[in-house]
Short mmCIF file of C-alpha atoms in Angstrom, two decimals:
data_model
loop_
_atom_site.label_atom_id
_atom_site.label_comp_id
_atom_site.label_asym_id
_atom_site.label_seq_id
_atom_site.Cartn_x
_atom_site.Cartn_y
_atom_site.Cartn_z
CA UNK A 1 -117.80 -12.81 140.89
CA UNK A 2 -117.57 -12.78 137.05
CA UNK A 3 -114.26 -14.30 135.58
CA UNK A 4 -114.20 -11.37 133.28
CA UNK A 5 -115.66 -7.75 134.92
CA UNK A 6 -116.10 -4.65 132.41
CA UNK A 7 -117.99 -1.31 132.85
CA UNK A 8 -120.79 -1.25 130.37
CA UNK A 9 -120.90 2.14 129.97
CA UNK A 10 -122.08 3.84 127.85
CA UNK A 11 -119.31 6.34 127.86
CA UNK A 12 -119.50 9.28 125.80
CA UNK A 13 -116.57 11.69 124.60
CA UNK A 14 -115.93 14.45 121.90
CA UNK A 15 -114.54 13.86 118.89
CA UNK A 16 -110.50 13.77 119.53
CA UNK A 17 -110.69 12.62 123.14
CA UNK A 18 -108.43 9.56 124.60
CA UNK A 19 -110.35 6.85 125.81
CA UNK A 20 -109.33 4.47 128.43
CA UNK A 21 -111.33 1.59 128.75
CA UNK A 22 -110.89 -1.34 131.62
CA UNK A 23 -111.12 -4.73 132.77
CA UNK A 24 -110.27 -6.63 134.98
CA UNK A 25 -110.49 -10.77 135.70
CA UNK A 26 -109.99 -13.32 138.28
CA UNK A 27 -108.02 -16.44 136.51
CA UNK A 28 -104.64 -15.63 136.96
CA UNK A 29 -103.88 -18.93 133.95
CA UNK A 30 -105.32 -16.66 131.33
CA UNK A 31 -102.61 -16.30 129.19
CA UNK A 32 -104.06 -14.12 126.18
CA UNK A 33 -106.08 -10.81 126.30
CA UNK A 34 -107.56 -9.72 123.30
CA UNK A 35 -110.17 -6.22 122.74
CA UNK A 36 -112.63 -7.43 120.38
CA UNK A 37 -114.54 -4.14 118.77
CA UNK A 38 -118.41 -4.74 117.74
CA UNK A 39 -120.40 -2.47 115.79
CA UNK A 40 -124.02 -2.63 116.21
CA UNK A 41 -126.02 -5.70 114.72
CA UNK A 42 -122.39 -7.05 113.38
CA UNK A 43 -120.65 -9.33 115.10
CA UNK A 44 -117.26 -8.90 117.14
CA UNK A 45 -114.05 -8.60 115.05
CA UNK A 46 -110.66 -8.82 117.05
CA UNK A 47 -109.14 -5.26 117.68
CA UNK A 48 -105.97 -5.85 119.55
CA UNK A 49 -104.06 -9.09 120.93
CA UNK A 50 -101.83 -9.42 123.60
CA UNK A 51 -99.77 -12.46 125.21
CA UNK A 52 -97.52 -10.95 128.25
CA UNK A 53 -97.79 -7.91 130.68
CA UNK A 54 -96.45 -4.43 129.28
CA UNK A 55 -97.52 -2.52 126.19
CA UNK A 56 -98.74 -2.72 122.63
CA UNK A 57 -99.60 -0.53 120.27
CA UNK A 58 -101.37 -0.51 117.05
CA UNK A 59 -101.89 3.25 115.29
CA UNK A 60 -104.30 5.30 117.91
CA UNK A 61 -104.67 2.18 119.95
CA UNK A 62 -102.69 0.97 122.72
CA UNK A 63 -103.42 -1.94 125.19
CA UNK A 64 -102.08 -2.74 128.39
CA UNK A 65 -101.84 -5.65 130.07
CA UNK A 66 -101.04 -6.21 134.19
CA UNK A 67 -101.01 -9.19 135.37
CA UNK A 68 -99.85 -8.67 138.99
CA UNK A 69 -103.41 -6.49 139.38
CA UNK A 70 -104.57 -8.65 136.79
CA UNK A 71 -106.04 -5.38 134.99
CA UNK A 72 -106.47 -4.58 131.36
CA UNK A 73 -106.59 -1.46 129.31
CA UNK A 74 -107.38 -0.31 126.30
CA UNK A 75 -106.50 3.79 125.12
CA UNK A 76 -107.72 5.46 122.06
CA UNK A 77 -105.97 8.21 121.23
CA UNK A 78 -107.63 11.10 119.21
CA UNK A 79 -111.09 9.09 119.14
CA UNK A 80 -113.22 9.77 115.85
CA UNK A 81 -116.60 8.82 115.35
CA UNK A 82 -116.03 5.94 113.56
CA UNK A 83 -114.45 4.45 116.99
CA UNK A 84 -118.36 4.39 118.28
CA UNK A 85 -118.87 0.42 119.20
CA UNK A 86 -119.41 -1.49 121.97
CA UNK A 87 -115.39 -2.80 123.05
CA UNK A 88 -115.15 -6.79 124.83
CA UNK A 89 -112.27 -7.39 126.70
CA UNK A 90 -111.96 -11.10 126.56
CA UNK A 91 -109.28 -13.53 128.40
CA UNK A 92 -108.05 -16.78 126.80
CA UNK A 93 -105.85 -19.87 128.41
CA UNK A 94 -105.64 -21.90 131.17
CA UNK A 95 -107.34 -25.48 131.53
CA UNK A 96 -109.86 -25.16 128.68
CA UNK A 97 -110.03 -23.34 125.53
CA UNK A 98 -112.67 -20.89 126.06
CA UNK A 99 -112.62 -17.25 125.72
CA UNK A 100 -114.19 -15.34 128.68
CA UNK A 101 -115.21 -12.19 127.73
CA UNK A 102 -116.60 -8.68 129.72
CA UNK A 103 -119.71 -7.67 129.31
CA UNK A 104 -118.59 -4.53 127.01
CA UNK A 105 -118.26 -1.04 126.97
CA UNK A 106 -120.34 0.65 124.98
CA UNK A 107 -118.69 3.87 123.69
CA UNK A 108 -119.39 6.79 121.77
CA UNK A 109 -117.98 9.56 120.02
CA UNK A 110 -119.37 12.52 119.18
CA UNK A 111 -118.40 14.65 116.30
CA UNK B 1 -117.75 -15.37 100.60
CA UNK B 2 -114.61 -15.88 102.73
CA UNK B 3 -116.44 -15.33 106.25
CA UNK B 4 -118.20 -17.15 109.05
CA UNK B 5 -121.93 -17.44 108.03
CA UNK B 6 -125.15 -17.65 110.09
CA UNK B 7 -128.37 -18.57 109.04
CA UNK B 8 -130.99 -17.14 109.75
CA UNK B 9 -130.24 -13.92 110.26
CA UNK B 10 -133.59 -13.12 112.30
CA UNK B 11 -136.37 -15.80 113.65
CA UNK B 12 -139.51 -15.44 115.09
CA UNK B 13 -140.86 -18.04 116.84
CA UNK B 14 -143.64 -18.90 119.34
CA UNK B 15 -142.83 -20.32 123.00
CA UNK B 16 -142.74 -24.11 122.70
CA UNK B 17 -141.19 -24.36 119.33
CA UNK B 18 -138.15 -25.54 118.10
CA UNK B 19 -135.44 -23.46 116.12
CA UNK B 20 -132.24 -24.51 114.53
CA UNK B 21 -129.73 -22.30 114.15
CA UNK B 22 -126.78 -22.94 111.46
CA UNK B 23 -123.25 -22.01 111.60
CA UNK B 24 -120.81 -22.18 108.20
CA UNK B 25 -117.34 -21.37 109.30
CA UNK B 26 -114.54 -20.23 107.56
CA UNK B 27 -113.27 -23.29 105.84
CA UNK B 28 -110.07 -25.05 106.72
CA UNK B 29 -110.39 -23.70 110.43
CA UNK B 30 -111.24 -26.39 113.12
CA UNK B 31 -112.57 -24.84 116.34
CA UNK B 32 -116.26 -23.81 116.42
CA UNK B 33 -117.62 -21.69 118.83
CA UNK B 34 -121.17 -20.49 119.93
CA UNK B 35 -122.03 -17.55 122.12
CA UNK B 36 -124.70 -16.03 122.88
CA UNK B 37 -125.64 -12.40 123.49
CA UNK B 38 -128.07 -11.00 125.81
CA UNK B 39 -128.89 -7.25 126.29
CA UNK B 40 -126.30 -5.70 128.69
CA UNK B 41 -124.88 -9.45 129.44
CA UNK B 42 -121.84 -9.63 126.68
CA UNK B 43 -121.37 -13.08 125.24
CA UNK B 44 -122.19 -15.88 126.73
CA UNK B 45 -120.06 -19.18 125.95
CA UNK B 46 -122.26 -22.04 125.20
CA UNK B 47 -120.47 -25.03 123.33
CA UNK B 48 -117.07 -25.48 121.71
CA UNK B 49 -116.04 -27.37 118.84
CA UNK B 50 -111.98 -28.62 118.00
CA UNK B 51 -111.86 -30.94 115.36
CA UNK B 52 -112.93 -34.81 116.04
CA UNK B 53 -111.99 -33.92 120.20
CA UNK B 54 -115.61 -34.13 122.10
CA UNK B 55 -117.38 -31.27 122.43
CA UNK B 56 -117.00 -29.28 125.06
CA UNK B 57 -121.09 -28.39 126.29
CA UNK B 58 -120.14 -27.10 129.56
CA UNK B 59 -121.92 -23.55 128.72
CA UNK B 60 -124.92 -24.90 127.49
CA UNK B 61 -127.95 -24.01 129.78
CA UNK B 62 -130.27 -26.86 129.69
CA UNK B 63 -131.29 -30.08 128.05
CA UNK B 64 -133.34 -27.78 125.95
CA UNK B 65 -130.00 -26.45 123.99
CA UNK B 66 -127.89 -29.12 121.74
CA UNK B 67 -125.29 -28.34 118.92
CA UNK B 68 -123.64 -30.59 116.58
CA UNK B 69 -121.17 -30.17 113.94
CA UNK B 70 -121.07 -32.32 110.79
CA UNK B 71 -117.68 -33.29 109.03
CA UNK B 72 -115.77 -30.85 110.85
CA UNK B 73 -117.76 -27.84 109.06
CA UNK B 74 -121.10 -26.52 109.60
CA UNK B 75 -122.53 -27.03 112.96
CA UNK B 76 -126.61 -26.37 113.83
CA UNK B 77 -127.44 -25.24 117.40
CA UNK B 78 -130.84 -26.15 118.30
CA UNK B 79 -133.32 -25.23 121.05
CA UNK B 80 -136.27 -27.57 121.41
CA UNK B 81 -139.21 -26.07 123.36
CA UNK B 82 -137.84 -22.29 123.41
CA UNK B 83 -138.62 -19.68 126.02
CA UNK B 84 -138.97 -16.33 126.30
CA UNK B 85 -135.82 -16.03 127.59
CA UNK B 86 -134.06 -17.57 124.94
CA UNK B 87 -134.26 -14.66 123.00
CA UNK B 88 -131.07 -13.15 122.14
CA UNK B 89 -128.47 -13.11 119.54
CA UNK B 90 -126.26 -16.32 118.36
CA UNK B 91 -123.27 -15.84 117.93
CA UNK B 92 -120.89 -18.37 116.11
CA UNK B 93 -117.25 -18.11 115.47
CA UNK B 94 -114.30 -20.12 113.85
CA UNK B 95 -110.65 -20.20 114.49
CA UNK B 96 -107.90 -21.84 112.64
CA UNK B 97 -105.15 -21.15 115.62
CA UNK B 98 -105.20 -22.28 118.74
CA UNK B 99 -104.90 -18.33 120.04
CA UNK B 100 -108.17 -17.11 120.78
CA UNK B 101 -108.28 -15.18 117.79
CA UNK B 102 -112.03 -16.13 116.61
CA UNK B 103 -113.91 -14.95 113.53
CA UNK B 104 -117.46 -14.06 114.17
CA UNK B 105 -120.46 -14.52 111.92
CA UNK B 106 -122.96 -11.62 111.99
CA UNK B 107 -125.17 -13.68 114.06
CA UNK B 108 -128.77 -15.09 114.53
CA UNK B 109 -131.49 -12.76 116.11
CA UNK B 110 -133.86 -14.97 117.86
CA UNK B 111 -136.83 -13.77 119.49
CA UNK B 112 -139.74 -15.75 121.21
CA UNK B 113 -142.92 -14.52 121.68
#
């Protein structure tokens, strides 16, 4: 079993959908969650950060964190095209300073 | 500029040879990180850097792969005797907080033939 498990997708919506995107891991001493967005041929750039269980949001994106199910989320409320990228969920903590990240979910939007 | 910088962007090389791969990170941050990226098999950790600490190589995949990092700045992965399936993408990334918040270069697009 992967540390970090992600549905790659692709997932395709119209132009003012929500997206929910998922993940879920195994480490129950990750501390951080992160959704790192990456646009093809560039290289990841961090989207949204997270510390505890519960809620944040950031404009048209909220994350979710629970770590009783140890599940993650990511919404994307009224999705434009511009939103089209491949999304990594990615854990952080624990014994060793690596970040384990998903495999992606590639997404698109159409307009 | 003010980002993480790989060089080269793209390399084509023949099985057997050796590549070297550099990483420029942003400066005053002291972990280094490389990934790798594989079609449909999201990043891959290979080696982390933090500071003067050691290394730490556990992702590395064989005695083929070997990174360094030179006054706490650049770093060069290198891959004697590539294969085929070392093609892939390089990713490396810098972080000046202890967070997991890492900035990524654009990457290095190797392919062996």
């Amino acid at each position: 079993q992967k540390e970090v498990e992600q549905d790659p997708g692709p997932l395709s919506v119209p132009e003012g959908a929500i997206v929910s995107l998922n993940c879920t891991y195994s480490n129950s001493a990750f501390q951080y969650f992160m959704w790192y967005r990456q646009y093809s041929r560039k290289g990841p750039e961090l989207l949204m950060y997270t510390y505890s269980s519960g809620n944040k949001e950031d404009g048209r994106f909220t994350a979710q964190v629970d770590k009783s199910s140890k599940y993650i989320s990511l919404f994307i409320r009224d999705s434009q095209p511009s939103d089209s990228a491949t999304y990594l969920c990615c854990n952080y903590g624990g014994a060793t300073n690596k970040l384990i990240f998903g495999t992606g979910t590639l997404l698109a939007v159409q307009p | 500029g003010a980002g993480v910088s790989q060089s080269p962007s793209n390399k084509v090389t023949e099985k057997g040879k050796d590549v070297e791969l550099r990483c420029d990170p942003i400066s005053g941050h002291t972990a280094l990180y490389w990934y790798r990226q594989s079609l449909g098999q999201g990043l891959e950790f290979l080696i982390y850097f933090q500071g003067n600490s050691a290394p730490d190589k556990s992702g590395l995949p064989s005695d083929r792969f070997s990174a360094e990092r030179t006054g706490g700045s650049v770093s060069t992965l290198t891959i004697q005797r590539t294969q085929q399936e070392d093609s892939a993408v390089y990713l490396c990334a810098s972080s000046g907080r202890n967070t997991g918040e890492l900035f990524f270069g654009e990457g290095s697009r190797l392919t062996v033939l």
